[in-house]
Coordinates of C-alpha atoms and ligand atoms in Angstrom, one line a residue:
X74 CA -124.5 192.7 217.8
X75 CA -123.4 189.3 219.8
X76 CA -126.3 186.5 219.7
X77 CA -127.8 187.0 223.3
X78 CA -127.2 185.0 226.8
X79 CA -129.9 184.1 228.6
X80 CA -129.5 185.1 232.6
X81 CA -132.2 185.2 235.2
X82 CA -132.0 188.5 236.2
X83 CA -130.1 192.0 234.7
X84 CA -129.5 193.9 236.9
X85 CA -128.3 198.1 236.1
X86 CA -126.0 200.2 238.8
X87 CA -123.8 199.1 241.1
X88 CA -124.0 201.3 243.8
X89 CA -126.3 200.8 247.2
X90 CA -129.0 199.2 245.4
X91 CA -127.8 197.0 242.5
X92 CA -124.7 195.8 245.0
X93 CA -127.2 194.2 247.4
X94 CA -129.3 193.6 245.0
X95 CA -126.8 191.2 243.4
X96 CA -126.2 189.4 246.7
X97 CA -129.4 188.7 247.1
X98 CA -130.6 187.5 243.9
X99 CA -127.1 185.5 243.4
X100 CA -126.6 184.4 246.6
X101 CA -129.8 183.9 248.4
X102 CA -131.2 182.8 245.6
X103 CA -128.8 181.3 243.4
X104 CA -130.4 183.0 240.3
X105 CA -127.6 183.7 237.3
X106 CA -126.9 187.4 237.6
X107 CA -125.5 190.1 235.5
X108 CA -124.8 193.2 236.3
X109 CA -123.6 196.7 234.3
X110 CA -122.5 199.3 235.9
X111 CA -121.7 202.9 233.7
X112 CA -118.2 203.4 235.4
X113 CA -115.1 202.2 236.2
X114 CA -116.0 200.9 239.9
X115 CA -118.8 200.2 242.8
X116 CA -120.4 202.9 244.3
X117 CA -122.8 204.6 242.2
X118 CA -123.3 208.1 244.0
X119 CA -120.5 208.0 245.8
X120 CA -117.9 206.9 242.6
X121 CA -119.6 210.5 241.0
X122 CA -119.6 212.9 243.4
X123 CA -116.4 213.9 243.9
X124 CA -116.6 217.7 244.7
X125 CA -114.7 219.3 246.8
X126 CA -116.5 218.6 250.3
X127 CA -118.8 216.0 248.8
X128 CA -119.9 214.2 252.4
X129 CA -122.7 212.4 253.6
X130 CA -125.5 213.9 254.8
X131 CA -127.4 211.1 257.0
X132 CA -125.6 210.0 259.6
X133 CA -123.5 207.3 258.6
X134 CA -124.1 204.5 261.5
X135 CA -127.4 204.6 259.6
X136 CA -126.4 205.1 255.9
X137 CA -125.2 202.1 255.5
X138 CA -126.3 198.6 255.1
X139 CA -128.1 196.6 258.1
X140 CA -128.6 193.1 256.2
X141 CA -125.1 191.8 258.0
X142 CA -124.9 191.9 261.5
X143 CA -120.9 191.2 261.4
X144 CA -120.8 194.0 258.5
X145 CA -122.2 196.0 260.5
X146 CA -119.8 195.3 263.6
X147 CA -116.6 195.2 261.6
X148 CA -116.8 198.7 259.5
X149 CA -115.7 202.0 261.6
X150 CA -116.5 205.5 260.7
X151 CA -114.6 208.6 260.8
X152 CA -117.6 210.3 262.7
X153 CA -121.0 211.1 262.2
X154 CA -121.2 212.2 258.6
X155 CA -118.2 210.8 256.6
X156 CA -116.6 212.3 253.3
X157 CA -117.4 210.9 249.7
X158 CA -114.1 208.8 250.2
X159 CA -115.0 207.0 253.3
X160 CA -118.1 206.0 251.7
X161 CA -117.0 204.6 248.7
X162 CA -114.6 202.7 250.4
X163 CA -117.1 201.2 252.2
X164 CA -119.1 200.1 249.1
X165 CA -116.0 199.0 247.6
X166 CA -115.2 196.8 251.0
X167 CA -118.9 195.5 250.7
X168 CA -118.0 194.4 247.0
X169 CA -115.5 192.6 248.0
X170 CA -116.6 191.1 251.4
X171 CA -119.6 189.3 249.5
X172 CA -117.3 188.8 246.3
X173 CA -119.8 190.4 243.9
X174 CA -117.2 192.2 241.8
X175 CA -116.7 189.0 239.6
X176 CA -120.4 189.3 238.2
X177 CA -120.5 193.1 237.5
X178 CA -119.1 194.5 233.8
X179 CA -117.5 197.9 234.3
X180 CA -117.3 200.6 232.2
X181 CA -120.6 198.8 230.6
X182 CA -123.2 201.1 230.3
X183 CA -127.2 199.8 228.9
X184 CA -128.0 201.7 226.2
X185 CA -131.6 199.4 225.6
X186 CA -133.5 196.9 227.1
X187 CA -136.8 195.8 225.8
X188 CA -139.0 193.5 226.7
X189 CA -141.0 190.5 225.0
X190 CA -144.6 189.7 226.0
X191 CA -144.8 186.3 224.6
X192 CA -141.7 185.4 226.5
X193 CA -141.7 187.2 229.6
X194 CA -138.1 188.3 229.0
X195 CA -136.2 191.7 228.6
X196 CA -133.5 191.8 226.3
X197 CA -131.2 193.7 227.1
X198 CA -128.6 196.1 225.0
X199 CA -125.2 197.3 226.5
X200 CA -122.5 200.2 224.6
X201 CA -120.1 197.5 224.5
X202 CA -122.7 195.7 221.6
X203 CA -123.7 192.7 224.0
X204 CA -127.6 191.6 224.4
X205 CA -128.1 189.9 227.1
X206 CA -132.2 188.4 227.5
X207 CA -133.5 188.0 231.3
X208 CA -136.3 187.3 232.2
X209 CA -135.9 190.1 235.6
X210 CA -134.7 193.5 234.6
X211 CA -133.9 195.8 238.2
X212 CA -132.8 198.8 237.7
X213 CA -130.5 200.6 240.6
X214 CA -129.8 203.7 238.3
X215 CA -130.2 206.1 241.3
X216 CA -132.6 209.5 241.1
X217 CA -129.8 211.8 240.1
X218 CA -126.1 210.9 239.6
X219 CA -126.4 210.0 235.8
X220 CA -128.5 212.8 234.4
X221 CA -126.8 216.0 235.7
X222 CA -128.4 219.4 234.6
X223 CA -126.0 222.2 233.6
X224 CA -128.7 225.2 232.6
X225 CA -128.1 226.2 228.9
X226 CA -126.9 229.7 230.1
X227 CA -125.7 231.6 226.3
X228 CA -121.8 231.7 226.2
X229 CA -120.7 229.0 228.0
X230 CA -118.8 227.4 224.8
X231 CA -117.2 231.0 224.8
X232 CA -115.6 230.4 228.3
X233 CA -111.8 230.5 228.4
X234 CA -111.6 229.1 232.2
X235 CA -112.6 225.2 233.1
X236 CA -116.1 224.9 234.2
X237 CA -117.2 221.6 236.2
X238 CA -120.0 219.7 237.3
X239 CA -120.4 218.5 240.7
X240 CA -121.9 215.2 239.8
X241 CA -119.0 214.8 237.3
X242 CA -115.8 216.0 239.1
X243 CA -112.3 214.8 237.7
X244 CA -110.7 212.2 239.8
X245 CA -107.1 214.0 239.8
X246 CA -109.0 216.9 241.4
X247 CA -108.7 220.6 240.4
X248 CA -106.3 223.0 241.5
X249 CA -108.3 226.0 242.6
X250 CA -105.4 227.4 244.2
X251 CA -105.2 231.2 243.2
X252 CA -108.1 230.9 241.3
X253 CA -111.0 232.8 240.8
X254 CA -113.9 230.6 241.7
X255 CA -118.0 230.8 241.0
X256 CA -120.4 228.7 242.1
X257 CA -123.7 228.3 240.6
X258 CA -126.3 226.5 243.1
X259 CA -126.3 226.6 246.8
X260 CA -128.3 223.1 246.6
X261 CA -126.8 220.3 249.0
X262 CA -123.7 219.7 246.8
X263 CA -123.3 224.0 246.6
X264 CA -123.4 224.3 250.3
X265 CA -120.9 221.0 251.0
X266 CA -118.7 222.4 248.7
X267 CA -118.7 226.2 249.1
X268 CA -116.7 226.5 252.9
X269 CA -114.0 223.9 250.5
X270 CA -113.5 226.2 247.6
X271 CA -113.4 229.1 249.7
X272 CA -110.6 227.8 251.6
X273 CA -108.6 227.0 248.4
X274 CA -109.2 229.2 245.7
X275 CA -108.2 233.1 245.5
X276 CA -111.7 234.0 245.2
X277 CA -115.0 232.8 245.7
X278 CA -118.2 234.6 243.9
X279 CA -121.1 232.3 244.9
X280 CA -124.2 232.7 242.7
X281 CA -127.4 232.3 244.6
X282 CA -131.1 232.0 242.9
X283 CA -132.6 230.7 246.3
X284 CA -131.5 230.9 250.1
X285 CA -131.4 227.5 251.5
X286 CA -132.2 226.5 255.1
X287 CA -128.8 224.1 257.0
X288 CA -127.6 222.3 259.8
X289 CA -124.2 222.3 261.0
X290 CA -123.5 218.3 260.8
X291 CA -121.2 218.6 263.9
X292 CA -119.3 215.5 262.1
X293 CA -116.8 215.4 264.9
X294 CA -119.2 215.2 268.4
X295 CA -119.3 211.6 268.7
X296 CA -116.3 209.6 270.1
X297 CA -115.3 206.2 271.2
X298 CA -118.0 205.4 273.6
X299 CA -120.6 206.5 270.9
X300 CA -119.8 203.7 268.5
X301 CA -119.2 201.4 271.3
X302 CA -123.0 201.9 272.3
X303 CA -124.3 202.1 268.6
X304 CA -122.3 198.3 267.7
X305 CA -123.7 197.1 271.2
X306 CA -127.3 198.4 270.0
X307 CA -127.3 198.1 266.0
X308 CA -130.4 194.9 266.4
X309 CA -132.8 197.8 268.2
X310 CA -131.4 201.0 266.2
X311 CA -132.4 199.7 262.8
X312 CA -135.6 198.3 264.4
X313 CA -136.4 201.7 265.2
X314 CA -135.4 202.8 262.4
X315 CA -137.4 200.4 259.8
X316 CA -140.9 201.4 261.9
X317 CA -139.5 205.1 261.9
X318 CA -141.1 207.8 259.9
X319 CA -137.7 208.9 258.1
X320 CA -135.4 205.7 258.7
X321 CA -133.7 206.6 261.4
X322 CA -133.7 205.9 264.8
X323 CA -135.2 208.7 266.2
X324 CA -139.1 210.1 266.3
X325 CA -140.2 213.6 267.3
X326 CA -141.0 214.4 270.9
X327 CA -144.8 213.7 270.9
X328 CA -145.7 217.0 271.5
X329 CA -146.5 219.8 269.5
X330 CA -144.5 223.1 269.3
X331 CA -147.7 225.7 269.4
X332 CA -148.9 223.7 272.9
X333 CA -145.2 224.6 274.8
X334 CA -144.3 228.3 275.3
X335 CA -141.5 230.3 273.5
X336 CA -139.2 229.5 276.0
X337 CA -139.7 225.6 276.1
X338 CA -139.6 225.6 272.0
X339 CA -136.3 227.8 272.5
X340 CA -134.9 225.0 274.8
X341 CA -136.0 221.9 272.3
X342 CA -134.9 223.9 269.0
X343 CA -131.3 224.8 270.9
X344 CA -130.7 221.6 271.7
X345 CA -131.5 220.1 268.5
X346 CA -129.0 222.5 267.1
X347 CA -126.5 221.7 269.5
X348 CA -126.4 218.1 268.5
X349 CA -126.6 218.9 264.7
X350 CA -127.3 216.9 261.9
X351 CA -130.4 216.1 259.7
X352 CA -131.7 214.7 263.5
X353 CA -132.8 218.7 263.5
X354 CA -135.2 218.2 261.2
X355 CA -137.1 215.3 262.3
X356 CA -136.7 214.7 266.1
X357 CA -138.4 217.8 267.5
X358 CA -142.2 218.5 267.6
X359 CA -144.2 216.5 265.8
X360 CA -146.0 219.5 264.1
X361 CA -143.0 221.1 262.3
X362 CA -143.6 219.0 259.5
X363 CA -147.4 219.2 259.0
X364 CA -148.4 222.5 260.2
X365 CA -147.3 225.5 258.8
X366 CA -147.6 228.2 262.2
X367 CA -145.8 225.1 264.0
X368 CA -142.9 225.1 261.0
X369 CA -142.7 228.7 261.2
X370 CA -141.5 228.7 264.8
X371 CA -138.6 226.0 263.6
X372 CA -138.0 228.3 260.3
X373 CA -137.7 231.7 262.6
X374 CA -135.1 229.9 265.0
X375 CA -132.9 228.5 261.8
X376 CA -133.1 232.4 260.4
X377 CA -132.5 233.6 263.4
X378 CA -129.2 231.1 263.1
X379 CA -127.9 232.3 259.6
X380 CA -128.7 236.0 260.9
X381 CA -126.3 235.5 264.2
X382 CA -124.1 234.1 262.0
X383 CA -123.2 236.2 258.9
X384 CA -121.4 239.7 260.1
X385 CA -122.0 241.7 256.8
X386 CA -126.0 243.2 257.0
X387 CA -126.6 242.9 253.1
X388 CA -125.0 239.3 252.6
X389 CA -126.9 238.2 255.4
X390 CA -130.6 239.4 254.6
X391 CA -129.8 237.8 250.9
X392 CA -128.9 234.3 252.8
X393 CA -132.3 234.3 254.8
X394 CA -135.1 232.2 253.2
X395 CA -138.7 233.2 252.8
X396 CA -140.2 230.2 252.4
X397 CA -141.3 227.1 255.5
X398 CA -137.5 224.6 256.1
X399 CA -138.7 221.1 254.8
X400 CA -140.3 222.7 252.1
X401 CA -137.0 221.3 250.3
X402 CA -134.6 218.4 251.4
X403 CA -133.3 219.8 254.6
X404 CA -128.9 220.5 253.8
X405 CA -126.4 219.7 256.5
X406 CA -123.0 221.9 256.3
X407 CA -120.0 222.7 257.7
X408 CA -118.9 226.1 257.7
X409 CA -121.5 227.1 255.1
X410 CA -122.9 230.2 256.4
X411 CA -119.4 231.4 258.2
X412 CA -117.5 230.8 254.7
X413 CA -119.8 234.4 254.0
X414 CA -117.4 236.4 256.8
X415 CA -114.2 235.3 254.5
X416 CA -112.9 238.2 253.1
X417 CA -112.6 236.4 249.6
X418 CA -116.0 235.1 249.5
X419 CA -118.9 237.3 248.0
X420 CA -122.8 236.2 247.4
X421 CA -124.4 237.2 244.2
X422 CA -128.4 237.4 244.2
X423 CA -129.4 236.0 240.9
X424 CA -132.8 236.1 242.2
X425 CA -132.5 239.8 241.7
X426 CA -130.4 240.2 238.7
X427 CA -130.4 236.9 237.2
X428 CA -126.7 235.7 234.6
X429 CA -127.4 237.0 231.6
X430 CA -124.4 235.3 230.1
X431 CA -121.0 233.3 230.3
X432 CA -118.6 235.4 228.7
X433 CA -114.5 234.5 228.2
X434 CA -113.6 236.1 231.2
X435 CA -116.8 234.8 233.5
X436 CA -120.2 235.1 234.0
X437 CA -122.4 238.2 233.5
X438 CA -125.5 238.9 235.3
X439 CA -128.1 242.0 234.8
X440 CA -126.2 243.9 237.4
X441 CA -122.7 243.1 235.7
X442 CA -119.6 241.2 234.8
X443 CA -117.8 238.5 237.5
X444 CA -114.2 238.0 236.3
X445 CA -113.6 234.1 236.9
X446 CA -111.1 231.4 235.9
X447 CA -113.0 228.1 236.7
X448 CA -117.1 227.7 237.2
X449 CA -118.5 224.8 239.0
X450 CA -122.3 224.0 238.6
X451 CA -124.2 222.8 241.6
X452 CA -127.3 222.8 239.7
X453 CA -128.2 219.5 240.6
X454 CA -130.0 216.5 238.7
X455 CA -132.8 215.9 236.1
X456 CA -134.1 213.7 239.1
X457 CA -135.9 210.2 238.6
X458 CA -137.1 211.0 235.0
X459 CA -133.6 211.4 234.1
X460 CA -132.2 208.1 234.7
X461 CA -134.6 206.0 233.2
X462 CA -134.7 208.3 229.8
X463 CA -131.3 207.6 229.4
X464 CA -132.3 204.6 228.5
X465 CA -134.2 203.3 225.2
X466 CA -136.7 201.2 227.9
X467 CA -139.8 199.7 226.2
X468 CA -142.3 197.8 227.9
X469 CA -145.2 196.0 226.0
X470 CA -146.5 197.0 222.8
X471 CA -142.8 199.1 222.3
X472 CA -144.5 201.5 225.5
X473 CA -142.3 203.7 226.3
X474 CA -141.7 205.7 229.7
X475 CA -140.9 209.1 227.8
X476 CA -144.9 208.2 227.0
X477 CA -146.3 207.2 230.0
X478 CA -144.5 209.4 232.4
X479 CA -145.1 213.0 230.2
X480 CA -147.6 214.4 232.9
X481 CA -145.0 212.8 235.7
X482 CA -143.3 209.8 236.7
X483 CA -146.3 206.8 238.1
X484 CA -145.3 203.6 239.3
X485 CA -147.0 201.4 242.0
X486 CA -145.0 201.8 245.4
X487 CA -142.5 203.3 243.5
X488 CA -141.9 199.2 242.8
X489 CA -143.1 199.2 238.7
X490 CA -144.9 200.3 236.6
X491 CA -147.8 199.6 234.5
X492 CA -146.6 198.3 230.6
X493 CA -143.2 197.3 231.9
X494 CA -143.4 193.8 233.3
X495 CA -141.0 192.4 235.1
X496 CA -139.6 195.3 235.3
X497 CA -138.6 196.5 239.1
X498 CA -137.1 199.5 240.2
X499 CA -135.3 200.0 242.9
X500 CA -136.7 203.2 244.8
X501 CA -139.0 204.2 241.8
X502 CA -141.2 207.0 241.6
X503 CA -143.2 206.7 244.2
X504 CA -140.9 205.2 246.7
X505 CA -139.7 206.4 250.1
X506 CA -136.8 208.9 250.1
X507 CA -135.6 209.2 253.6
X508 CA -132.5 207.3 255.0
X509 CA -132.0 206.1 251.5
X510 CA -129.7 202.7 252.6
X511 CA -132.7 201.5 254.7
X512 CA -134.9 201.9 251.8
X513 CA -133.1 200.5 249.6
X514 CA -132.6 197.5 251.5
X515 CA -136.6 197.5 251.9
X516 CA -137.3 197.2 248.2
X517 CA -134.0 194.8 247.5
X518 CA -135.9 192.1 250.2
X519 CA -139.3 193.1 248.4
X520 CA -138.0 192.3 244.7
X521 CA -136.4 189.2 246.1
X522 CA -139.4 187.2 248.4
X523 CA -141.5 188.2 245.2
X524 CA -139.1 186.6 242.6
X525 CA -139.4 183.7 244.8
X526 CA -142.7 183.1 245.3
X527 CA -143.1 183.8 241.7
X528 CA -140.4 180.6 241.1
X529 CA -142.3 178.4 243.7
X530 CA -145.2 179.0 241.9
X531 CA -144.4 179.0 238.4
X532 CA -145.3 182.3 238.0
X533 CA -143.4 183.9 235.1
X534 CA -144.8 187.3 234.8
X535 CA -145.9 190.5 237.2
X536 CA -146.8 193.5 236.3
X537 CA -148.1 196.8 238.1
X538 CA -152.2 197.5 237.5
X539 CA -153.0 200.8 236.1
X540 CA -156.0 200.8 238.8
X541 CA -153.5 200.1 241.6
X542 CA -150.6 202.7 240.0
X543 CA -153.5 205.1 240.0
X544 CA -154.4 204.6 243.6
X545 CA -151.0 204.7 244.8
X546 CA -150.3 207.8 243.0
X547 CA -153.3 209.8 244.1
X548 CA -152.0 208.5 247.7
X549 CA -148.4 210.0 247.3
X550 CA -150.1 213.3 245.7
X551 CA -152.3 213.2 249.3
X552 CA -149.3 213.0 251.4
X553 CA -147.4 215.4 249.4
X554 CA -150.0 217.9 249.5
X555 CA -150.1 217.1 253.6
X556 CA -146.3 218.4 253.9
X557 CA -144.3 221.3 253.8
X558 CA -142.9 219.7 250.0
X559 CA -145.6 222.2 248.8
X560 CA -144.7 225.5 249.8
X561 CA -141.6 225.4 247.4
X562 CA -139.8 224.1 244.4
X563 CA -137.2 221.9 244.1
X564 CA -136.6 218.8 242.1
X565 CA -139.1 216.9 244.4
X566 CA -141.6 217.9 242.1
X567 CA -139.3 218.3 239.1
X568 CA -139.7 222.0 238.9
X569 CA -135.4 222.3 239.2
X570 CA -135.3 221.3 235.5
X571 CA -137.0 223.9 232.3
X572 CA -139.9 222.6 230.4
X573 CA -140.4 219.1 232.7
X574 CA -143.6 217.8 234.1
X575 CA -144.3 219.2 237.6
X576 CA -145.9 216.1 239.5
X577 CA -143.7 214.6 243.2
X578 CA -141.6 212.3 242.9
X579 CA -141.4 210.6 245.9
X580 CA -143.7 209.5 248.8
X581 CA -143.2 211.9 251.7
X582 CA -146.0 209.9 253.9
X583 CA -144.4 207.5 257.3
X584 CA -141.6 205.0 256.1
X585 CA -142.7 202.8 258.9
X586 CA -146.1 202.6 257.7
X587 CA -144.8 202.2 253.9
X588 CA -142.7 199.4 254.5
X589 CA -146.0 197.8 256.2
X590 CA -147.9 198.5 253.1
X591 CA -145.0 196.0 251.0
X592 CA -145.2 193.4 253.5
X593 CA -149.1 193.5 253.6
X594 CA -149.4 193.5 249.5
X595 CA -147.2 190.7 249.6
X596 CA -148.9 188.9 252.3
X597 CA -152.2 189.4 250.3
X598 CA -151.0 188.0 247.1
X599 CA -149.1 191.0 245.5
X600 CA -152.4 192.2 245.7
X601 CA -152.6 194.9 242.8
X602 CA -149.9 193.7 240.6
X603 CA -151.3 191.2 237.9
X604 CA -149.1 187.8 237.9
X605 CA -149.6 184.9 235.3
Ligands
NA7_280 P1 -130.1 221.0 243.8 O1 -130.9 220.7 245.2 O2 -131.2 220.5 243.0 O3 -129.9 222.6 243.6 C1 -129.0 222.9 242.8 C2 -128.7 224.3 242.7 O4 -128.5 224.7 241.4 C3 -130.0 225.4 243.6 O5 -129.3 226.2 244.2 C4 -130.5 226.2 242.2 O6 -131.3 226.9 242.6 C5 -129.3 225.9 241.7 N1 -129.4 226.3 239.9 C6 -130.3 225.5 239.3 N2 -130.0 226.4 238.2 C7 -129.9 227.2 238.0 C8 -129.9 228.4 237.2 N3 -130.1 228.3 235.9 N4 -129.3 229.7 237.4 C9 -129.0 229.7 238.9 N5 -129.3 228.6 239.9 C10 -129.3 227.2 239.3 O7 -128.7 220.2 243.6 P2 -127.6 219.6 244.3 O8 -126.8 218.4 243.8 O9 -127.2 220.3 245.2 O10 -128.6 218.2 245.5 C11 -129.4 217.5 244.3 C12 -128.8 216.3 246.1 O11 -128.0 215.8 245.9 C13 -129.9 216.9 247.1 O12 -130.8 217.1 247.3 C14 -129.8 215.6 247.8 O13 -130.5 214.4 248.1 C15 -128.4 214.9 247.3 P3 -133.1 227.3 243.2 O14 -132.7 226.2 244.2 O15 -133.9 226.5 242.2 O16 -133.4 228.1 242.6

């Protein structure tokens, strides 16, 4: 073990969060910052998720940094929803443009971080055996990437073919030509991967537990005029996004679905459907996100689109969800439902006949065996808590997050958690989700201002108070309770992982108002935080 070096701040992760945090602390505050990144490159989620079809499913023109007007002008996206390689290229460009790589240790995983109260510092240990002491520890570890989830299906070790998780797809790709491929899981990753795998493989079997709603991306529908307009109005676009409900530059139309005629509803939904993308979920009637009856009109519209797309009656009915749209994360696709019309694609309902084991030849469900050469687990992640629990984090008096979060993760404003002074979490539990780069910028800017103000005032320690954390967590639960999220299980409430505590991991309230709250808290002398 080396003698610890001392810096002002350690940042974990070099994705959207870590890169911007580094830039602000190092280049704006002049702090000494070390960034540790477990992989060999920048990009975080966009470095790791390389499965066929991996794409952005927020509109790229706002799924990017907004902090530098020149960066906004110089970068050109290929369309609405670029593929992973393009997003990775963007983040690599940002790293080079702001000379960030020189402060990042790549291929270096933080294995432990222990807090020392008398000195109000963190001692961080890496898998290279280095120890670094820092006043501030900031996590930019993402919600998902580190903690891939592969279900424990008996017999997996006997499988004679190859298997992969979508989140750790080999960089050199996988040759699926002529192969019989099985995809387990139909979340965002599965829905993106399935159409591309179907084109490459000889045969594709999709093992679906829960059917999904999905909105066509229509990646190609933006033209040169669109980009000219966007670039002229970027200032206004981000202004609107910052005060919007979900971090996007559009709002609902101000009307209630149940106040208009069925014809008018159909017209509005058809128009949004033709435009495609995530805007469909946020940009029509105001009440579809909180009123079950209003929501039903939108859910029915989407069910009709599935039924009119999928030709085989049996497959079609398996694909129609029975829970409300927006009860799970909205999915955006390119040719997902159409894929089930291909002769080489078969849908297996594993809710009706669960997977029982993996054999040397494939997957056996209660209804029979499916022979496979390759299995793709698009089975998601142990979200939010998984990445934190992968590090031996110890707060005051040796407190651990595993114990503190046994009933579900809790954090004040999604930024700090009790017993862990000077640990800032970029988009930690209880933060908004929405258009993530904007949430990330919001957090990074807030943390930067907070650290700058502490330094001005000669303060060395900041920690969320138990009361503030408790109040915020109650508010998180209330907002979730008002939304559609309560009507289905998913990684949003921890229920995708067997045995995991069921708790809402994000704040589903209004993004603009959340930003306002953060600003008010800071203006009010960091209300809810104890500073010393
Ligand atoms: P998700 O959205 O968590 O989806 C995982 C999928 O895997 C989902 O369809 C699950 O079915 C399915 N799953 C999980 N375990 C099993 C077992 N044991 N058997 C069969 N099927 C299973 O992960 P993604 O990677 O697609 O997306 C995660 C986020 O990444 C996404 O929301 C975006 O923010 C980007 P279930 O629906 O639980 O019945």
